[in-house]
Amino acid sequence: MKITRVSTAVIAGNFDWVLVRVETDAGVSGLGEAYWGAGVAELVAKSSECIIGEDPRNVGKLYEKMIRRMSGAGSLAGATVTAISGIELALWDLVARSLNTPISTLFGGRFRDRIRIYADCHAGADQTPESFAEKARATVAAGFTALKFDLDVPNPYRHLVVDDTDPANHWFEPYNRTIGASERQWMVEVVAAVRDAVGPDILVGMDCHWKYAVPDVIKLAQALEQFDLLWLEDPVPPENIAAQAEVTRNTRTPTCTGENLYRKHGYRELIETQAARIIAPDIPKMGGLLEAKKVADHADTYYIPIAPHNVASPVGTVAAAHVCAAMSNFLVMEFHASDVPWWATMVDGDPPIRDGFITLTDAPGHGLTLNEDVARANAKPGTTFFGDAV
Ligand code: MG
């Protein structure tokens, strides 16, 4: 069996979902997905040139071949790894289909058939804690047993901390990592309202998006200890593992990070210094299924659970769920497309997420069939749809 063609389709969801198709001379093909980003589809085309004519079953070798071809050794991160991740996902789907077995079998088999999904809720409809609580109640009513909100969102007190706050542009406010006293109290009231709304047994995470300084976010994390959070995510900027570790060591609120690290090497220091209580690799971004399994096994030697970050279409989400099934230390995986009503219709059959879980079947590969009509109707203008003009 030889690889004959690799092509992409970019679907305009709430992110640009980069689907990757790998075809062979045996008539079997695989469908994967890479994390979004400018140039990722072009990098898929370039990275895959060196695997045309290769046997797709040698996934590990092909992954290393693409990494080395695109970087030489040791320097590769970012969009190129993301592109190669999408190819890697497609290769595993292809190989599993050729063997008539689910992807999970190829990673050691399943610890579980049901993969718990948490819903990313972002924020309330307005800045009142009650509006966060209302969204939490609706999310639980939709069947989810785990959810997450963002705490680094516009709030009534941010202007007391920074004088240049632009609510429309709050992601880009790197100049002041302080959390003001009233702002912290607002965050505590938001978490209190959410916890009160959902009760003690729903898993509740909170995300800080790398915004805060060490002492400020330690005070916040300590104030939140009473609410028994699942985690406080990305409390400090991601480049300094020692700063992350200092937060982790100074609160009983578990910390979580890892969505912007790449390849197994990118997680080494984080794991070996136990700088976070939970690790959140983005699987179609950080290197793919096998690389994520290696990170999970490394983390498990420190008893650290894995909770993948995920903003993918059903393809990347369910492919990732297969390797999550094979991780002994899997905790929960993200769903980030509640506001895309056609997310589930991109694939044929039942919605992949039902009652807050993905239930894996025995279908070969990831088990999904792309609904080409829905995918093509939402293809990003100016891109190609597996080779066809959009
Ligand atoms: Mg996050």
CSV table of N, CA and C in Angstrom, one decimal, residues 117-204:
chain,number,residue,atom,x,y,z
A,117,ILE,N,-16.9,14.8,28.0
A,117,ILE,CA,-16.6,16.1,27.3
A,117,ILE,C,-17.1,17.2,28.2
A,118,TYR,N,-16.2,18.3,28.3
A,118,TYR,CA,-16.7,19.5,29.0
A,118,TYR,C,-17.0,20.6,28.0
A,119,ALA,N,-18.0,21.3,28.3
A,119,ALA,CA,-18.5,22.4,27.4
A,119,ALA,C,-17.8,23.7,27.7
A,120,ASP,N,-17.1,24.3,26.8
A,120,ASP,CA,-16.6,25.6,26.9
A,120,ASP,C,-17.7,26.6,26.9
A,121,CYS,N,-17.9,27.4,28.0
A,121,CYS,CA,-19.1,28.3,28.0
A,121,CYS,C,-18.7,29.8,27.9
A,122,HIS,N,-17.4,30.1,27.8
A,122,HIS,CA,-16.8,31.4,27.6
A,122,HIS,C,-17.3,32.3,28.8
A,123,ALA,N,-18.5,32.9,28.7
A,123,ALA,CA,-18.9,33.9,29.7
A,123,ALA,C,-20.4,34.0,29.7
A,124,GLY,N,-21.0,34.7,30.7
A,124,GLY,CA,-22.4,34.9,30.7
A,124,GLY,C,-22.8,35.9,29.6
A,125,ALA,N,-24.1,36.0,29.4
A,125,ALA,CA,-24.7,36.9,28.4
A,125,ALA,C,-24.3,38.4,28.8
A,126,ASP,N,-24.2,38.7,30.0
A,126,ASP,CA,-23.7,40.0,30.5
A,126,ASP,C,-22.7,39.8,31.6
A,127,GLN,N,-22.3,40.9,32.3
A,127,GLN,CA,-21.3,40.8,33.3
A,127,GLN,C,-21.7,40.4,34.7
A,128,THR,N,-23.0,40.1,34.8
A,128,THR,CA,-23.5,39.7,36.2
A,128,THR,C,-23.2,38.2,36.4
A,129,PRO,N,-22.8,37.9,37.7
A,129,PRO,CA,-22.6,36.5,38.0
A,129,PRO,C,-23.8,35.6,37.7
A,130,GLU,N,-25.0,36.2,37.8
A,130,GLU,CA,-26.3,35.4,37.5
A,130,GLU,C,-26.3,35.0,36.1
A,131,SER,N,-25.8,35.8,35.2
A,131,SER,CA,-25.8,35.4,33.7
A,131,SER,C,-24.9,34.2,33.5
A,132,PHE,N,-23.8,34.2,34.2
A,132,PHE,CA,-22.9,33.0,34.1
A,132,PHE,C,-23.6,31.8,34.7
A,133,ALA,N,-24.3,32.0,35.8
A,133,ALA,CA,-25.0,30.8,36.4
A,133,ALA,C,-26.1,30.3,35.4
A,134,GLU,N,-26.8,31.3,34.8
A,134,GLU,CA,-27.8,30.9,33.8
A,134,GLU,C,-27.3,30.0,32.7
A,135,LYS,N,-26.1,30.4,32.2
A,135,LYS,CA,-25.5,29.6,31.1
A,135,LYS,C,-25.0,28.2,31.6
A,136,ALA,N,-24.6,28.2,32.9
A,136,ALA,CA,-24.1,26.9,33.5
A,136,ALA,C,-25.3,26.0,33.6
A,137,ARG,N,-26.5,26.5,34.1
A,137,ARG,CA,-27.7,25.7,34.2
A,137,ARG,C,-28.1,25.1,32.8
A,138,ALA,N,-28.1,26.0,31.8
A,138,ALA,CA,-28.5,25.5,30.4
A,138,ALA,C,-27.5,24.5,29.9
A,139,THR,N,-26.2,24.6,30.2
A,139,THR,CA,-25.2,23.6,29.8
A,139,THR,C,-25.5,22.3,30.5
A,140,VAL,N,-25.8,22.3,31.7
A,140,VAL,CA,-26.1,21.0,32.5
A,140,VAL,C,-27.4,20.4,31.9
A,141,ALA,N,-28.3,21.3,31.7
A,141,ALA,CA,-29.6,20.8,31.1
A,141,ALA,C,-29.4,20.1,29.8
A,142,ALA,N,-28.4,20.6,29.0
A,142,ALA,CA,-28.1,19.9,27.7
A,142,ALA,C,-27.4,18.6,27.9
A,143,GLY,N,-27.1,18.2,29.1
A,143,GLY,CA,-26.5,16.9,29.3
A,143,GLY,C,-25.1,16.9,29.8
A,144,PHE,N,-24.4,18.0,29.8
A,144,PHE,CA,-23.0,18.0,30.2
A,144,PHE,C,-22.8,17.9,31.7
A,145,THR,N,-21.8,17.1,32.1
A,145,THR,CA,-21.4,17.0,33.5
A,145,THR,C,-20.2,17.7,33.8
A,146,ALA,N,-19.6,18.5,32.8
A,146,ALA,CA,-18.4,19.2,33.0
A,146,ALA,C,-18.5,20.5,32.2
A,147,LEU,N,-18.0,21.6,32.7
A,147,LEU,CA,-18.0,22.8,31.9
A,147,LEU,C,-16.9,23.8,32.3
A,148,LYS,N,-16.7,24.8,31.6
A,148,LYS,CA,-15.6,25.8,31.8
A,148,LYS,C,-16.1,27.2,31.4
A,149,PHE,N,-15.7,28.2,32.3
A,149,PHE,CA,-15.9,29.6,31.9
A,149,PHE,C,-14.5,30.3,31.9
A,150,ASP,N,-14.5,31.4,31.2
A,150,ASP,CA,-13.3,32.3,31.2
A,150,ASP,C,-13.5,33.4,32.3
A,151,LEU,N,-12.4,33.6,33.1
A,151,LEU,CA,-12.5,34.6,34.1
A,151,LEU,C,-11.9,35.9,33.7
A,152,ASP,N,-11.1,35.8,32.6
A,152,ASP,CA,-10.3,37.0,32.1
A,152,ASP,C,-11.2,37.7,31.1
A,153,VAL,N,-12.4,37.9,31.4
A,153,VAL,CA,-13.4,38.6,30.4
A,153,VAL,C,-13.7,40.0,30.9
A,154,PRO,N,-14.2,40.8,30.1
A,154,PRO,CA,-14.6,42.2,30.5
A,154,PRO,C,-15.5,42.1,31.8
A,155,ASN,N,-15.1,43.0,32.7
A,155,ASN,CA,-15.9,42.9,34.0
A,155,ASN,C,-16.1,44.4,34.5
A,156,PRO,N,-16.9,44.6,35.4
A,156,PRO,CA,-17.2,46.0,35.8
A,156,PRO,C,-16.1,46.7,36.5
A,157,TYR,N,-15.0,46.0,36.9
A,157,TYR,CA,-14.0,46.6,37.7
A,157,TYR,C,-12.6,46.6,37.0
A,158,ARG,N,-12.5,46.2,35.8
A,158,ARG,CA,-11.2,46.2,35.1
A,158,ARG,C,-10.6,47.6,35.0
A,159,HIS,N,-11.5,48.6,34.8
A,159,HIS,CA,-11.0,49.9,34.6
A,159,HIS,C,-10.3,50.5,35.8
A,160,LEU,N,-10.5,49.8,37.0
A,160,LEU,CA,-9.8,50.3,38.2
A,160,LEU,C,-8.4,49.8,38.1
A,161,VAL,N,-8.1,48.8,37.3
A,161,VAL,CA,-6.7,48.3,37.2
A,161,VAL,C,-6.0,48.8,36.0
A,162,VAL,N,-6.6,48.9,34.9
A,162,VAL,CA,-6.0,49.5,33.7
A,162,VAL,C,-6.8,50.6,33.1
A,163,ASP,N,-6.2,51.6,32.6
A,163,ASP,CA,-6.9,52.8,32.0
A,163,ASP,C,-7.1,52.7,30.5
A,164,ASP,N,-6.7,51.6,29.9
A,164,ASP,CA,-6.8,51.5,28.5
A,164,ASP,C,-7.6,50.2,28.1
A,165,THR,N,-8.5,49.8,28.9
A,165,THR,CA,-9.2,48.6,28.6
A,165,THR,C,-10.1,48.8,27.4
A,166,ASP,N,-10.0,47.9,26.5
A,166,ASP,CA,-10.9,47.9,25.3
A,166,ASP,C,-11.7,46.6,25.4
A,167,PRO,N,-13.0,46.7,25.8
A,167,PRO,CA,-13.7,45.4,26.0
A,167,PRO,C,-13.8,44.6,24.7
A,168,ALA,N,-13.7,45.2,23.6
A,168,ALA,CA,-13.8,44.5,22.3
A,168,ALA,C,-12.5,43.8,22.0
A,169,ASN,N,-11.5,44.1,22.7
A,169,ASN,CA,-10.2,43.6,22.4
A,169,ASN,C,-9.5,43.1,23.6
A,170,HIS,N,-10.2,42.4,24.5
A,170,HIS,CA,-9.7,42.1,25.8
A,170,HIS,C,-8.6,41.0,25.8
A,171,TRP,N,-8.5,40.3,24.6
A,171,TRP,CA,-7.4,39.3,24.5
A,171,TRP,C,-6.0,39.9,24.5
A,172,PHE,N,-6.0,41.2,24.0
A,172,PHE,CA,-4.7,41.8,23.8
A,172,PHE,C,-4.5,42.9,24.8
A,173,GLU,N,-4.3,42.5,26.1
A,173,GLU,CA,-4.1,43.5,27.1
A,173,GLU,C,-2.9,43.0,28.0
A,174,PRO,N,-1.8,42.9,27.4
A,174,PRO,CA,-0.6,42.3,28.0
A,174,PRO,C,0.1,43.2,29.0
A,175,TYR,N,-0.4,44.4,29.1
A,175,TYR,CA,0.5,45.5,29.8
A,175,TYR,C,0.4,45.5,31.3
A,176,ASN,N,-0.7,44.9,31.8
A,176,ASN,CA,-0.9,44.9,33.3
A,176,ASN,C,-1.4,43.6,33.7
A,177,ARG,N,-0.6,42.8,34.5
A,177,ARG,CA,-1.1,41.5,34.9
A,177,ARG,C,-1.7,41.5,36.2
A,178,THR,N,-2.1,42.7,36.7
A,178,THR,CA,-2.7,42.8,38.0
A,178,THR,C,-4.2,42.3,38.0
A,179,ILE,N,-4.6,41.7,39.1
A,179,ILE,CA,-6.0,41.6,39.4
A,179,ILE,C,-6.4,42.5,40.6
A,180,GLY,N,-7.2,43.4,40.3
A,180,GLY,CA,-7.6,44.4,41.4
A,180,GLY,C,-8.5,43.7,42.4
A,181,ALA,N,-8.6,44.3,43.6
A,181,ALA,CA,-9.4,43.7,44.7
A,181,ALA,C,-10.8,43.5,44.3
A,182,SER,N,-11.4,44.5,43.7
A,182,SER,CA,-12.9,44.4,43.4
A,182,SER,C,-13.0,43.5,42.2
A,183,GLU,N,-12.1,43.5,41.3
A,183,GLU,CA,-12.1,42.6,40.2
A,183,GLU,C,-12.0,41.1,40.7
A,184,ARG,N,-11.2,40.9,41.6
A,184,ARG,CA,-11.0,39.5,42.2
A,184,ARG,C,-12.3,39.1,42.9
A,185,GLN,N,-12.9,40.1,43.6
A,185,GLN,CA,-14.2,39.7,44.3
A,185,GLN,C,-15.3,39.4,43.3
A,186,TRP,N,-15.3,40.1,42.1
A,186,TRP,CA,-16.2,39.8,41.1
A,186,TRP,C,-16.0,38.4,40.5
A,187,MET,N,-14.7,38.0,40.4
A,187,MET,CA,-14.4,36.6,39.9
A,187,MET,C,-14.9,35.6,40.9
A,188,VAL,N,-14.7,35.9,42.2
A,188,VAL,CA,-15.2,35.0,43.2
A,188,VAL,C,-16.7,34.8,43.1
A,189,GLU,N,-17.4,35.9,42.9
A,189,GLU,CA,-18.8,35.9,42.9
A,189,GLU,C,-19.3,35.1,41.7
A,190,VAL,N,-18.6,35.3,40.5
A,190,VAL,CA,-18.9,34.5,39.3
A,190,VAL,C,-18.8,33.0,39.6
A,191,VAL,N,-17.7,32.6,40.2
A,191,VAL,CA,-17.5,31.2,40.5
A,191,VAL,C,-18.5,30.7,41.5
A,192,ALA,N,-18.8,31.5,42.5
A,192,ALA,CA,-19.8,31.1,43.5
A,192,ALA,C,-21.2,30.9,42.8
A,193,ALA,N,-21.5,31.8,41.9
A,193,ALA,CA,-22.8,31.7,41.3
A,193,ALA,C,-22.9,30.4,40.4
A,194,VAL,N,-21.8,30.1,39.7
A,194,VAL,CA,-21.8,28.9,38.8
A,194,VAL,C,-21.9,27.7,39.7
A,195,ARG,N,-21.1,27.6,40.7
A,195,ARG,CA,-21.0,26.4,41.6
A,195,ARG,C,-22.4,26.2,42.2
A,196,ASP,N,-23.0,27.3,42.7
A,196,ASP,CA,-24.3,27.2,43.3
A,196,ASP,C,-25.4,26.7,42.3
A,197,ALA,N,-25.2,27.1,41.1
A,197,ALA,CA,-26.2,26.8,40.1
A,197,ALA,C,-26.1,25.3,39.7
A,198,VAL,N,-24.9,24.8,39.7
A,198,VAL,CA,-24.8,23.4,39.2
A,198,VAL,C,-24.7,22.3,40.3
A,199,GLY,N,-24.4,22.8,41.5
A,199,GLY,CA,-24.3,21.8,42.6
A,199,GLY,C,-22.9,21.2,42.6
A,200,PRO,N,-22.6,20.4,43.6
A,200,PRO,CA,-21.2,20.0,43.9
A,200,PRO,C,-20.6,19.0,42.9
A,201,ASP,N,-21.5,18.2,42.2
A,201,ASP,CA,-21.0,17.1,41.4
A,201,ASP,C,-20.6,17.4,40.0
A,202,ILE,N,-21.0,18.6,39.5
A,202,ILE,CA,-20.6,19.0,38.1
A,202,ILE,C,-19.1,19.5,38.2
A,203,LEU,N,-18.3,19.0,37.2
A,203,LEU,CA,-16.9,19.5,37.1
A,203,LEU,C,-16.9,20.9,36.5
A,204,VAL,N,-16.2,21.8,37.2
A,204,VAL,CA,-16.2,23.2,36.8
A,204,VAL,C,-14.8,23.7,36.7
